[in-house]
mmCIF file of C-alpha atoms and ligand atoms in Angstrom:
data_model
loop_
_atom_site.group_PDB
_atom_site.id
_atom_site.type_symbol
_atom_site.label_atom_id
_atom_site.label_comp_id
_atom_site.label_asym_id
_atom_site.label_seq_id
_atom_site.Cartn_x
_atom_site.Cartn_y
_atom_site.Cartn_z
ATOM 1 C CA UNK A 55 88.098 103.743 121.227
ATOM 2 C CA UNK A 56 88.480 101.629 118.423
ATOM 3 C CA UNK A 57 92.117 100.493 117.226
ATOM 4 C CA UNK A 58 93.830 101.514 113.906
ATOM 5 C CA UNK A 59 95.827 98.754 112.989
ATOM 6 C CA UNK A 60 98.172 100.214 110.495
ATOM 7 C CA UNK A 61 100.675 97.468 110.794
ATOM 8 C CA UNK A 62 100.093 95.661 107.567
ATOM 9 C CA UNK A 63 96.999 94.869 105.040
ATOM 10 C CA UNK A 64 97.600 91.220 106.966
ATOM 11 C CA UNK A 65 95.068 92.340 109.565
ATOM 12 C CA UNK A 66 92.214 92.765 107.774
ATOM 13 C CA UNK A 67 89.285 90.850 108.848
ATOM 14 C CA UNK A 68 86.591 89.450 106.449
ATOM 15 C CA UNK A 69 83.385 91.607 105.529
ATOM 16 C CA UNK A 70 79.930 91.109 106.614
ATOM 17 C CA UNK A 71 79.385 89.252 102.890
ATOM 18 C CA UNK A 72 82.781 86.894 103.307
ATOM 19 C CA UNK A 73 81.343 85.947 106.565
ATOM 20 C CA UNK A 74 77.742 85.230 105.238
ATOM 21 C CA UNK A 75 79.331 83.304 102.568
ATOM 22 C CA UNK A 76 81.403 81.139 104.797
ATOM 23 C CA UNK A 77 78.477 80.111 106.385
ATOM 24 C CA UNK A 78 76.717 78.957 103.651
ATOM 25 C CA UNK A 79 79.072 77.247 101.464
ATOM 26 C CA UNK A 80 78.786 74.226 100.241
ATOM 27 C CA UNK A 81 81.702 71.904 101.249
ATOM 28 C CA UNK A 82 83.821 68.585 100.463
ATOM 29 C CA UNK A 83 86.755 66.852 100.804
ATOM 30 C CA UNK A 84 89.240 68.962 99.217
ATOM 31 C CA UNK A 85 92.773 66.509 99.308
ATOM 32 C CA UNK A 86 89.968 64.665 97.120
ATOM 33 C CA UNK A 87 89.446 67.126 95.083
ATOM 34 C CA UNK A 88 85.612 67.265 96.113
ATOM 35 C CA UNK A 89 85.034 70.675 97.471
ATOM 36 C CA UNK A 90 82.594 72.673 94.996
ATOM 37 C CA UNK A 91 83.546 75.678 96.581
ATOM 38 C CA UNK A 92 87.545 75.463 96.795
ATOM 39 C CA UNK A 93 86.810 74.274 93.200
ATOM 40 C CA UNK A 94 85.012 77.814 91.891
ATOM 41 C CA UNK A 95 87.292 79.662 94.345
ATOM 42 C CA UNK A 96 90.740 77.559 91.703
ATOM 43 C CA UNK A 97 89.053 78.768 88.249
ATOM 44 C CA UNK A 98 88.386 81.828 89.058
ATOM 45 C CA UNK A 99 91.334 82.925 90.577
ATOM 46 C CA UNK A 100 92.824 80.924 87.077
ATOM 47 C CA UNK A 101 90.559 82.816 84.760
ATOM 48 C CA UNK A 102 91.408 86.215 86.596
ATOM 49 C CA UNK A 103 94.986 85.668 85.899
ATOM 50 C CA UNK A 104 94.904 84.674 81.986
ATOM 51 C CA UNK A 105 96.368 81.053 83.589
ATOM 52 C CA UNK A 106 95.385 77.355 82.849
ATOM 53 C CA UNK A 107 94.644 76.381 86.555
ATOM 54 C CA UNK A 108 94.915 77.438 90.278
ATOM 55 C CA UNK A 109 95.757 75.603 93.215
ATOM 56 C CA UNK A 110 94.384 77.134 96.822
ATOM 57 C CA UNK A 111 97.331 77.027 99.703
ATOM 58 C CA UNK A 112 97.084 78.145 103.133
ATOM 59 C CA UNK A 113 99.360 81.216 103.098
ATOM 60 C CA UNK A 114 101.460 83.387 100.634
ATOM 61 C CA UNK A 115 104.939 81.686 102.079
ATOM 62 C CA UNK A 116 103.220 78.301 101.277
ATOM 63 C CA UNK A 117 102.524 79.647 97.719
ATOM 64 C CA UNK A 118 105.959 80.804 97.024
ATOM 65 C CA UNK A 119 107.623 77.777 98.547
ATOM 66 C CA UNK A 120 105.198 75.267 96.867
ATOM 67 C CA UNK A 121 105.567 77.290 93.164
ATOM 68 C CA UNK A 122 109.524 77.291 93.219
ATOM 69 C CA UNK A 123 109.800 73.268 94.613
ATOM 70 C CA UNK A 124 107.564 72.669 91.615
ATOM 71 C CA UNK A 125 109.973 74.224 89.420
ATOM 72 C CA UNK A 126 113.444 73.406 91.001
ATOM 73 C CA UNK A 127 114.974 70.208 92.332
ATOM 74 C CA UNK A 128 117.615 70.012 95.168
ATOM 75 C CA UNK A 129 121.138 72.210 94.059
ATOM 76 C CA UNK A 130 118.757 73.924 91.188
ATOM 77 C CA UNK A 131 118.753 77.933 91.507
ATOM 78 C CA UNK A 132 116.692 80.721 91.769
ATOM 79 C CA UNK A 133 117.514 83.927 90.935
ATOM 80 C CA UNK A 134 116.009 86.345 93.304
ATOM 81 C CA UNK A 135 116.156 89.820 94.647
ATOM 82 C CA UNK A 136 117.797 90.426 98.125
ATOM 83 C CA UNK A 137 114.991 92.597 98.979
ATOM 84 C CA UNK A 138 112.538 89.455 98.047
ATOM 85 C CA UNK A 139 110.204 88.863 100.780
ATOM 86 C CA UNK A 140 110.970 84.932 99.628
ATOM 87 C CA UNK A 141 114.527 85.500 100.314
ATOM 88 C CA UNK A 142 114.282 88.054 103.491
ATOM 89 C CA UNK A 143 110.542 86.505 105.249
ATOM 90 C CA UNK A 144 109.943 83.293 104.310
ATOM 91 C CA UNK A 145 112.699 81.256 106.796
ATOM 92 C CA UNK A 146 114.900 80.459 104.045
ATOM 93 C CA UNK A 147 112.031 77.356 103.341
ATOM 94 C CA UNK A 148 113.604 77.107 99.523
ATOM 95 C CA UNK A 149 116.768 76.434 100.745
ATOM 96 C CA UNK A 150 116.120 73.893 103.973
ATOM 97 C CA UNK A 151 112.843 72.326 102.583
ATOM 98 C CA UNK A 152 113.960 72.183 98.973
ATOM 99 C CA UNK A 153 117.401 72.436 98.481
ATOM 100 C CA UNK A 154 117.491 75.234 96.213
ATOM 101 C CA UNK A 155 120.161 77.654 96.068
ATOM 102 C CA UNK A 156 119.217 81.196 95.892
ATOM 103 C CA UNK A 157 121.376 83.491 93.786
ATOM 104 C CA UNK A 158 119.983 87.280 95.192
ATOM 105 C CA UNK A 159 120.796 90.029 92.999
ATOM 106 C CA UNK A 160 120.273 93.754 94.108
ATOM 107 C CA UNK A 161 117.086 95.131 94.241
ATOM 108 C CA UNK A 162 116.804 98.614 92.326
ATOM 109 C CA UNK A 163 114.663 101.195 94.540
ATOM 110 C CA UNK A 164 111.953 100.557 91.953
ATOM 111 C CA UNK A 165 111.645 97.380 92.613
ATOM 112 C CA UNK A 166 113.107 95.594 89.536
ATOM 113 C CA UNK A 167 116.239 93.382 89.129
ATOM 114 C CA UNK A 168 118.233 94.850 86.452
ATOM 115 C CA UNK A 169 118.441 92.935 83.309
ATOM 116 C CA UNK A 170 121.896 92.800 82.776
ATOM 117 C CA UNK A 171 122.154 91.869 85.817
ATOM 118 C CA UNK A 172 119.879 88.936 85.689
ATOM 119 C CA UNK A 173 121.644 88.067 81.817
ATOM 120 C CA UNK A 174 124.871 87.750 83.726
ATOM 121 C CA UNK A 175 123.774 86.039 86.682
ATOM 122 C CA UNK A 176 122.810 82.888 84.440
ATOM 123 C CA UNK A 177 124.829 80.422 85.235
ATOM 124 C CA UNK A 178 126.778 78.328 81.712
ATOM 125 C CA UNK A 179 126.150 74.837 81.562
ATOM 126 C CA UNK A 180 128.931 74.141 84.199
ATOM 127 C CA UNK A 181 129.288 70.889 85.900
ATOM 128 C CA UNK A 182 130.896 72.979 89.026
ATOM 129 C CA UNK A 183 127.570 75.290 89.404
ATOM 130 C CA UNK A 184 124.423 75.178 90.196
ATOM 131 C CA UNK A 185 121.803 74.925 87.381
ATOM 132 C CA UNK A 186 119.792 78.731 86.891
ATOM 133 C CA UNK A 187 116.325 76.872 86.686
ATOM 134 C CA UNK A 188 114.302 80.313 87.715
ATOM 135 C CA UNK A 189 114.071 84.145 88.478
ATOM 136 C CA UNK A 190 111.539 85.170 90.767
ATOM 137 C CA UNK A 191 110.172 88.545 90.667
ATOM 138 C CA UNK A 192 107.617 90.784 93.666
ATOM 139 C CA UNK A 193 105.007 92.817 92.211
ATOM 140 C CA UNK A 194 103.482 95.315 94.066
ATOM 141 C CA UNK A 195 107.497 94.875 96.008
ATOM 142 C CA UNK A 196 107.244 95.659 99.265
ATOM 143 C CA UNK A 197 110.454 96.183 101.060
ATOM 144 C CA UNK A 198 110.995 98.691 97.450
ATOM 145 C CA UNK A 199 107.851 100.705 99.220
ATOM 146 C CA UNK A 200 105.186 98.890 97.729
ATOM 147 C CA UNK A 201 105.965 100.061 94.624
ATOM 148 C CA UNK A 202 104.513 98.646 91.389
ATOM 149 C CA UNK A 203 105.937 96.849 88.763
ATOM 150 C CA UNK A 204 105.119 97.613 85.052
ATOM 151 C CA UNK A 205 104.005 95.313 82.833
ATOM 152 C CA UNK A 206 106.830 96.243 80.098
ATOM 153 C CA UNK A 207 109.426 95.102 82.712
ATOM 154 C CA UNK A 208 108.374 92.087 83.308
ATOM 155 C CA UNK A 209 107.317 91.378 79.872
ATOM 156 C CA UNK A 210 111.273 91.919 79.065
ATOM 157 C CA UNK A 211 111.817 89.636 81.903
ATOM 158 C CA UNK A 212 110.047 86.877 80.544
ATOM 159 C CA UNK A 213 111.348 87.153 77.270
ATOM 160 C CA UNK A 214 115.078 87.015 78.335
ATOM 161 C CA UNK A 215 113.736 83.960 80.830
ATOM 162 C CA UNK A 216 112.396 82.142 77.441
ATOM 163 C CA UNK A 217 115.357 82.896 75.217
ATOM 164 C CA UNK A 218 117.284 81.242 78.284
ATOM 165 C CA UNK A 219 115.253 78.339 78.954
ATOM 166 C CA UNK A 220 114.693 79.261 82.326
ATOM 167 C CA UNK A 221 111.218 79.810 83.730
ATOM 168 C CA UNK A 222 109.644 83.430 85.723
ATOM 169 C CA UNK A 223 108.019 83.193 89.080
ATOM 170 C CA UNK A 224 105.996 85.837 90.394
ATOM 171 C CA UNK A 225 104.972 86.913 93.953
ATOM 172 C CA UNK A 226 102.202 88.446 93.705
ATOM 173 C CA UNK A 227 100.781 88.699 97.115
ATOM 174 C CA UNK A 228 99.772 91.954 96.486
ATOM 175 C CA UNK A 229 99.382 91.665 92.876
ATOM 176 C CA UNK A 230 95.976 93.239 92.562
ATOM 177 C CA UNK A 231 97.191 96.440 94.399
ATOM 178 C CA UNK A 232 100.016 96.671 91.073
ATOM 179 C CA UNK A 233 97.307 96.064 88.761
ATOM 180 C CA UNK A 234 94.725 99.149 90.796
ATOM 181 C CA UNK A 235 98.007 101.639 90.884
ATOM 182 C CA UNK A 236 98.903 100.743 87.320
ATOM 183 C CA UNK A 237 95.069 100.508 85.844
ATOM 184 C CA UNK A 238 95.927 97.207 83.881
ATOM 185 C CA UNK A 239 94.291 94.082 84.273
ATOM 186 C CA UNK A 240 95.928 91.318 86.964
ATOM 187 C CA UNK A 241 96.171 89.055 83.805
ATOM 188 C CA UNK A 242 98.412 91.564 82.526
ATOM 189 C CA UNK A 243 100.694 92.354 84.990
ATOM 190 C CA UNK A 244 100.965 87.811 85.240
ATOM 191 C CA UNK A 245 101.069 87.097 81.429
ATOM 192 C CA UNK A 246 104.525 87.320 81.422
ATOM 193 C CA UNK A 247 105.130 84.931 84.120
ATOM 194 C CA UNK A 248 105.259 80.683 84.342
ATOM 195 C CA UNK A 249 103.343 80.780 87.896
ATOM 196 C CA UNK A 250 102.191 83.437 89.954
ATOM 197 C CA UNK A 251 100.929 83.342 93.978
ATOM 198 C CA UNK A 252 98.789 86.032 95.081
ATOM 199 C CA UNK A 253 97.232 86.475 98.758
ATOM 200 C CA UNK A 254 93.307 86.759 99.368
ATOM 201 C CA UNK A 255 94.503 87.561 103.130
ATOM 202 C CA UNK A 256 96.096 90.876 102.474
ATOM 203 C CA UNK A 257 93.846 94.148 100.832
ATOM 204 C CA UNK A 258 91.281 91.939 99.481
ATOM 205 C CA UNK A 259 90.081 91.196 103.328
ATOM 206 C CA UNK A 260 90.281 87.099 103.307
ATOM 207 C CA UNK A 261 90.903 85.607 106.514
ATOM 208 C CA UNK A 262 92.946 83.163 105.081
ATOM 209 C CA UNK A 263 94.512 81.674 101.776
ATOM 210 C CA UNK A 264 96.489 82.372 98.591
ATOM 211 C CA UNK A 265 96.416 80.808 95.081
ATOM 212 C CA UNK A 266 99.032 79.672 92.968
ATOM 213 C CA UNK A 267 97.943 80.209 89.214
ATOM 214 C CA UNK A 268 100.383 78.252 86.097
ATOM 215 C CA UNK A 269 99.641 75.588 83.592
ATOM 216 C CA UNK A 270 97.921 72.481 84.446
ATOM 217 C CA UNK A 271 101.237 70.718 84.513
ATOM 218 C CA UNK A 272 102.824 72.691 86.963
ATOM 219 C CA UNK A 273 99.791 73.175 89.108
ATOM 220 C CA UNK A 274 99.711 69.323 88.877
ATOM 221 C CA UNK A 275 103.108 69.989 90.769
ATOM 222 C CA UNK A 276 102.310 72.051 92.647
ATOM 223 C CA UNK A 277 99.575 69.873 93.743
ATOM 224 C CA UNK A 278 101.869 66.703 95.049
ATOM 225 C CA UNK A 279 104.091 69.309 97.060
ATOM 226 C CA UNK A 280 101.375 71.307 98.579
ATOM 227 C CA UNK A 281 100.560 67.608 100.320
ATOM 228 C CA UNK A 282 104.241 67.283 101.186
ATOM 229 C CA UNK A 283 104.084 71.180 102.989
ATOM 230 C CA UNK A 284 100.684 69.122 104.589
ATOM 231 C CA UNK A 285 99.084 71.631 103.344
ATOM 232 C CA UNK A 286 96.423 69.799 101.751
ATOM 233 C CA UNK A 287 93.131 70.770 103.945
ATOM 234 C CA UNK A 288 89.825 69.139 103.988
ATOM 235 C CA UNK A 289 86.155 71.541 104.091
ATOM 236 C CA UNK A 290 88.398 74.427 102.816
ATOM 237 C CA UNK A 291 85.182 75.716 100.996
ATOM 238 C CA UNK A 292 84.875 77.931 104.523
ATOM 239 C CA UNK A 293 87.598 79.486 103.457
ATOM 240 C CA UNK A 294 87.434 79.446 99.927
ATOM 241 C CA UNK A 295 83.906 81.250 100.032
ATOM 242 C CA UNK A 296 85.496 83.925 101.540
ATOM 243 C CA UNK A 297 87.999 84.433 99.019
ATOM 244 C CA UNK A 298 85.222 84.131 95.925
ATOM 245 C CA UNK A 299 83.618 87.136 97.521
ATOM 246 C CA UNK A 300 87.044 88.709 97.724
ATOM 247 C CA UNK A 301 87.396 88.225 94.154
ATOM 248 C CA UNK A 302 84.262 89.470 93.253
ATOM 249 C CA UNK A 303 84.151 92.821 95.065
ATOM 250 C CA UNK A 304 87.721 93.614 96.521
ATOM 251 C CA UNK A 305 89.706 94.664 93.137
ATOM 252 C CA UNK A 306 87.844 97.654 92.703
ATOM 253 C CA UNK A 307 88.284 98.725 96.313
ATOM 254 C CA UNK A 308 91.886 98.856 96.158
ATOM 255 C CA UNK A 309 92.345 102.530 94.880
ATOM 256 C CA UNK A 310 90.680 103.773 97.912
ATOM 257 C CA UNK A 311 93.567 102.279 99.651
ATOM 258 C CA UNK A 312 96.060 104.020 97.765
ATOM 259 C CA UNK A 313 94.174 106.993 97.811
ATOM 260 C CA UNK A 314 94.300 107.255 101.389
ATOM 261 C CA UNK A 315 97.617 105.972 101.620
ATOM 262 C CA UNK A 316 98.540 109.294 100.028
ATOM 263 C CA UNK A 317 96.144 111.198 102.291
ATOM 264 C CA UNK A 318 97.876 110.090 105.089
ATOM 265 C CA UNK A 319 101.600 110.683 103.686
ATOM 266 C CA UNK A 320 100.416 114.514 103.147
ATOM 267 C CA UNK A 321 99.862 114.912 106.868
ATOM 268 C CA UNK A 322 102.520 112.999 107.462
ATOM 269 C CA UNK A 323 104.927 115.327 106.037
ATOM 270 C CA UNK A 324 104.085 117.830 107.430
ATOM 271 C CA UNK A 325 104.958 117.024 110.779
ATOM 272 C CA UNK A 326 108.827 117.876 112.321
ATOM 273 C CA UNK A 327 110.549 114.435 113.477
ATOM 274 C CA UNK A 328 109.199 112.531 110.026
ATOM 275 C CA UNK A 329 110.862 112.250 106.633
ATOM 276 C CA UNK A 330 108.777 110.385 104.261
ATOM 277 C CA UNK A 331 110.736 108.362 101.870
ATOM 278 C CA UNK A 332 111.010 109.561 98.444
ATOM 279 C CA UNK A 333 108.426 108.798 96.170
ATOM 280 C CA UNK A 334 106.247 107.309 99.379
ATOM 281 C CA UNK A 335 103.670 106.334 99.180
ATOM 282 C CA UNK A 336 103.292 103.997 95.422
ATOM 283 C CA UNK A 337 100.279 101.964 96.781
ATOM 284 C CA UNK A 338 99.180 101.018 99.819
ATOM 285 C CA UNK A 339 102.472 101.533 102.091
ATOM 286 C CA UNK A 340 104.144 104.574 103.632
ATOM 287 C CA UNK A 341 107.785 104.248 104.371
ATOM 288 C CA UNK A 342 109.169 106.646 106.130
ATOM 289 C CA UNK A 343 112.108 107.404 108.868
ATOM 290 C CA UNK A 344 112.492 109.665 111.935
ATOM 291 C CA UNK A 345 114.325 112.979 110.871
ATOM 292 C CA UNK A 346 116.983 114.208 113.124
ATOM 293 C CA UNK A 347 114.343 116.462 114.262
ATOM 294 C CA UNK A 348 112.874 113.586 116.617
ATOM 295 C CA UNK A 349 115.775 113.884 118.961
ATOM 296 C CA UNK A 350 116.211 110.888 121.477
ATOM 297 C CA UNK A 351 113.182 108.468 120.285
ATOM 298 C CA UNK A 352 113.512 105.621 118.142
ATOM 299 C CA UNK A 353 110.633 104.136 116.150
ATOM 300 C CA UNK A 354 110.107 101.512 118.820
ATOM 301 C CA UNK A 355 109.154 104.560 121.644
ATOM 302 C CA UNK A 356 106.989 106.200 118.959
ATOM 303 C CA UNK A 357 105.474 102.879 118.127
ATOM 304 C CA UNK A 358 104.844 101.983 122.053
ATOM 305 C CA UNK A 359 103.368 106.087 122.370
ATOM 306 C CA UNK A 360 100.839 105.107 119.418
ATOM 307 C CA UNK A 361 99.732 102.149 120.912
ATOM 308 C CA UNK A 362 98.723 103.881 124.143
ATOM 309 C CA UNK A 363 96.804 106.301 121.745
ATOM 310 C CA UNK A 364 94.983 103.180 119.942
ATOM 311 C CA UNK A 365 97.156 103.544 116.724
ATOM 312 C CA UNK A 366 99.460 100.619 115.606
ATOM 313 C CA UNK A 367 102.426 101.158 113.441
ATOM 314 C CA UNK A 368 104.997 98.805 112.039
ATOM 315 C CA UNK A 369 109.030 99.637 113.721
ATOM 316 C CA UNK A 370 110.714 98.211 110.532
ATOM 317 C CA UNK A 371 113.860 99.614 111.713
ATOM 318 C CA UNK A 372 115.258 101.175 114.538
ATOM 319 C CA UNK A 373 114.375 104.436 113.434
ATOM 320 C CA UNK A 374 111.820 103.483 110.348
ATOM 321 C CA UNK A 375 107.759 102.616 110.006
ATOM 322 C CA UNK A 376 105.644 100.707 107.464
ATOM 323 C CA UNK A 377 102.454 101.848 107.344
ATOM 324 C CA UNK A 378 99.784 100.011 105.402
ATOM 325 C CA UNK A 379 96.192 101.424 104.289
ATOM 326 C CA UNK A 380 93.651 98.975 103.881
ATOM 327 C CA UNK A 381 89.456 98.263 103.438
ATOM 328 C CA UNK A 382 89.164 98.846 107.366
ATOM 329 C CA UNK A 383 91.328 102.023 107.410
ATOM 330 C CA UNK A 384 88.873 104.805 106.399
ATOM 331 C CA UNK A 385 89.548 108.847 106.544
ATOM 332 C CA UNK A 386 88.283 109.246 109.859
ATOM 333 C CA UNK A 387 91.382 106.779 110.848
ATOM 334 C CA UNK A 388 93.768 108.566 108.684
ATOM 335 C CA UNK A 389 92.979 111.967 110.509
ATOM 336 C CA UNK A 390 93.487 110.269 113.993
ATOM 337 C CA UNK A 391 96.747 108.643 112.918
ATOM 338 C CA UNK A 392 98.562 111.952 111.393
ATOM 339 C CA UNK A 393 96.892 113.651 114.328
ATOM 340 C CA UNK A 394 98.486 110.555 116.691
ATOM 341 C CA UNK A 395 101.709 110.713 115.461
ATOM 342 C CA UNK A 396 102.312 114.650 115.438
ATOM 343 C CA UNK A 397 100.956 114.767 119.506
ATOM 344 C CA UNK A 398 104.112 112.033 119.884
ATOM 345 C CA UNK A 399 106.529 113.949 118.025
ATOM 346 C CA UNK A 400 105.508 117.454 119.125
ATOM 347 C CA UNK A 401 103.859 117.001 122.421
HETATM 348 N N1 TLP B 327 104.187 89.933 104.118
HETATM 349 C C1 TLP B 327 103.932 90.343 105.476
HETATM 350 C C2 TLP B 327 105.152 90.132 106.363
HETATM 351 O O1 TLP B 327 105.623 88.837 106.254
HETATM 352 C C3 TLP B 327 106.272 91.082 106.064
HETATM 353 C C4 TLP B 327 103.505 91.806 105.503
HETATM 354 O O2 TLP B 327 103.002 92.223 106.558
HETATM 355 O O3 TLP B 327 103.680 92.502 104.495
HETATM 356 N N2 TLP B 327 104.976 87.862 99.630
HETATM 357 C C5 TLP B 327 104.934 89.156 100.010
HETATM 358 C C6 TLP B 327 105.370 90.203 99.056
HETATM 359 C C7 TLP B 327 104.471 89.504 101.292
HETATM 360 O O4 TLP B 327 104.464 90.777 101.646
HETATM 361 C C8 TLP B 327 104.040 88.479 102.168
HETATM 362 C C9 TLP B 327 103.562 88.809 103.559
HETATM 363 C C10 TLP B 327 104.099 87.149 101.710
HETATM 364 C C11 TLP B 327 104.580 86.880 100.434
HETATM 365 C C12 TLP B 327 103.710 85.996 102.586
HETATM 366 O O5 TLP B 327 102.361 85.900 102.806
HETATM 367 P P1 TLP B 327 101.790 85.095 104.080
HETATM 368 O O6 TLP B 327 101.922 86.025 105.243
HETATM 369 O O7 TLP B 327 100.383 84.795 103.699
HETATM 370 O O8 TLP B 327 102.595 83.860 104.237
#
């Protein structure tokens, strides 16, 4: 019986293609600068997202952590939501690598930071406070449900950023998912923005990477600190191969993931013990909690009863799942899950 690991998009593995074109591609030195492939993997991944230049980095934390050090210096802030997967996931790294201060405003259920908010969270030219140097923004957002944000609001973001001198950061590790739900071009949905990191390693199936897209100057930046994270890697063209093909042919895939992302939330909801989180699910991620209906189990048991039944689920809380669609999640898997999770809560 085959697993369904609904845990997260993290565990997708590479396709048949990605691992033809690891083993064929041709490789360098990359800390020189020399890998052909890491090199093709950089523009496109720049030309995709309307930016001057791209730098590959081992993970999405990496990418975050690299973009805002190239942006702040030590006491600098960020303004941030405190539903950020930078501020919640990423081992405070801004704060004990680089010094920065985070200033974490809430996070609206739809994923945004209210402007006013933001406008009043800018800190005056004040010898006793920090300096506001950035706001960082999550698009698809997903601790908000995976939920998508529009180009409009982060258009208006950027413009109050500019009028304040301060520059936009976006996390888009699942940026491509936003662009599928919202049918606008990635380059869109990042126009607004000074950088932007998105993940190969998530829906689009790479094993391993992210990119960090900006201007040449800040990717130049970017560059230096990448080699102070050590993440400056040698014959990445294995991996970067991996990621062209994920480029090429994953974008257009992601619908299906939303599509059955919605699939599953119909059975879902239909079964006594589960209430599905308003609005779940936006793309690719079901939120949902255990109704009072599910009397004595937390989502841990249910989680543990899954398991023995081959199905994986994230416990996200002590009685709350993520559950994440993805390429290797197809509608025979959806049927076994709802049909998984109602023998649990009925049976
Ligand atoms: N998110 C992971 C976990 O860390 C929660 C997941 O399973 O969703 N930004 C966002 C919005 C993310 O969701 C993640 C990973 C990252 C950054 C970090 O990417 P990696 O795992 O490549 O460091």
């Amino acid at each position: 019986m085959e697993t369904i690991d609904l845990r997260s998009d993290t565990v997708t593995q590479p396709t048949p293609a990605m691992r033809r074109a690891m083993a064929e591609a041709p490789v360098g030195d990359d800390v020189y600068g020399e890998d052909p492939t890491v090199n093709r993997l950089q523009s496109m991944a720049a030309e995709m997202l309307g930016k001057e230049a791209a730098l590959f980095v081992p993970s999405g934390t990496m990418g975050n952590l690299a973009a805002i050090l190239a942006h702040c210096t030590r006491g600098d802030e960020v303004i941030l939501g405190n539903q950020a997967h930078t501020f919640l996931f990423e081992a405070g790294g801004i704060s004990a690598l680089g010094g920065v201060h985070s200033c974490q405003l809430p996070n609206q259920a739809d994923g945004t930071l209210d402007l006013e908010d933001i406008r009043q969270a800018i800190r005056a030219d004040d010898p006793h406070q920090p300096i506001t140097r950035l706001v960082s923004l999550e698009n698809t957002h997903n601790r908000c449900g995976g939920v998508a944000l529009t180009m409009e609001y982060t258009q208006a973001v950027g413009e109050l950023c500019r009028q304040r001198g301060i520059r936009l950061h976006l996390d888009g590790a699942r940026l491509f998912n936003a662009a599928a739900a919202l049918g606008v071009p990635a380059s869109a949905l990042a126009g607004p923005a000074d950088s932007v990191t998105f993940c190969l390693s998530k829906g689009l199936c790479g094993p391993v990477g992210s990119l960090i897209c900006g201007t040449q100057a800040f990717i130049q930046r970017a560059h230096r600190v990448r080699k102070q994270l050590g993440g400056g890697m040698r014959q990445a063209g294995v991996l970067a191969a991996a990621g062209i093909v994920a480029l090429e042919s994953m974008p257009a895939c992601l619908v299906d993931d939303h599509f059955r992302a919605r699939r599953l939330a119909k059975h879902l909801a239909s079964i006594p013990g589960l209430a599905l989180d308003p609005g779940t699910p936006q793309t690719n991620m079901i939120f949902m909690g255990l109704s009072n209906d599910a009397h004595g189990l937390d989502a841990q048991d249910v989680a543990d009863r899954l398991l023995k039944m081959g199905v994986k689920v994230g416990a996200v809380g002590p009685r709350r799942f993520r559950l994440v669609t993805h390429y290797w999640i197809d509608d025979a898997a959806v049927d076994r899950a709802a049909a998984a999770f109602a023998e649990v809560l009925q049976g």
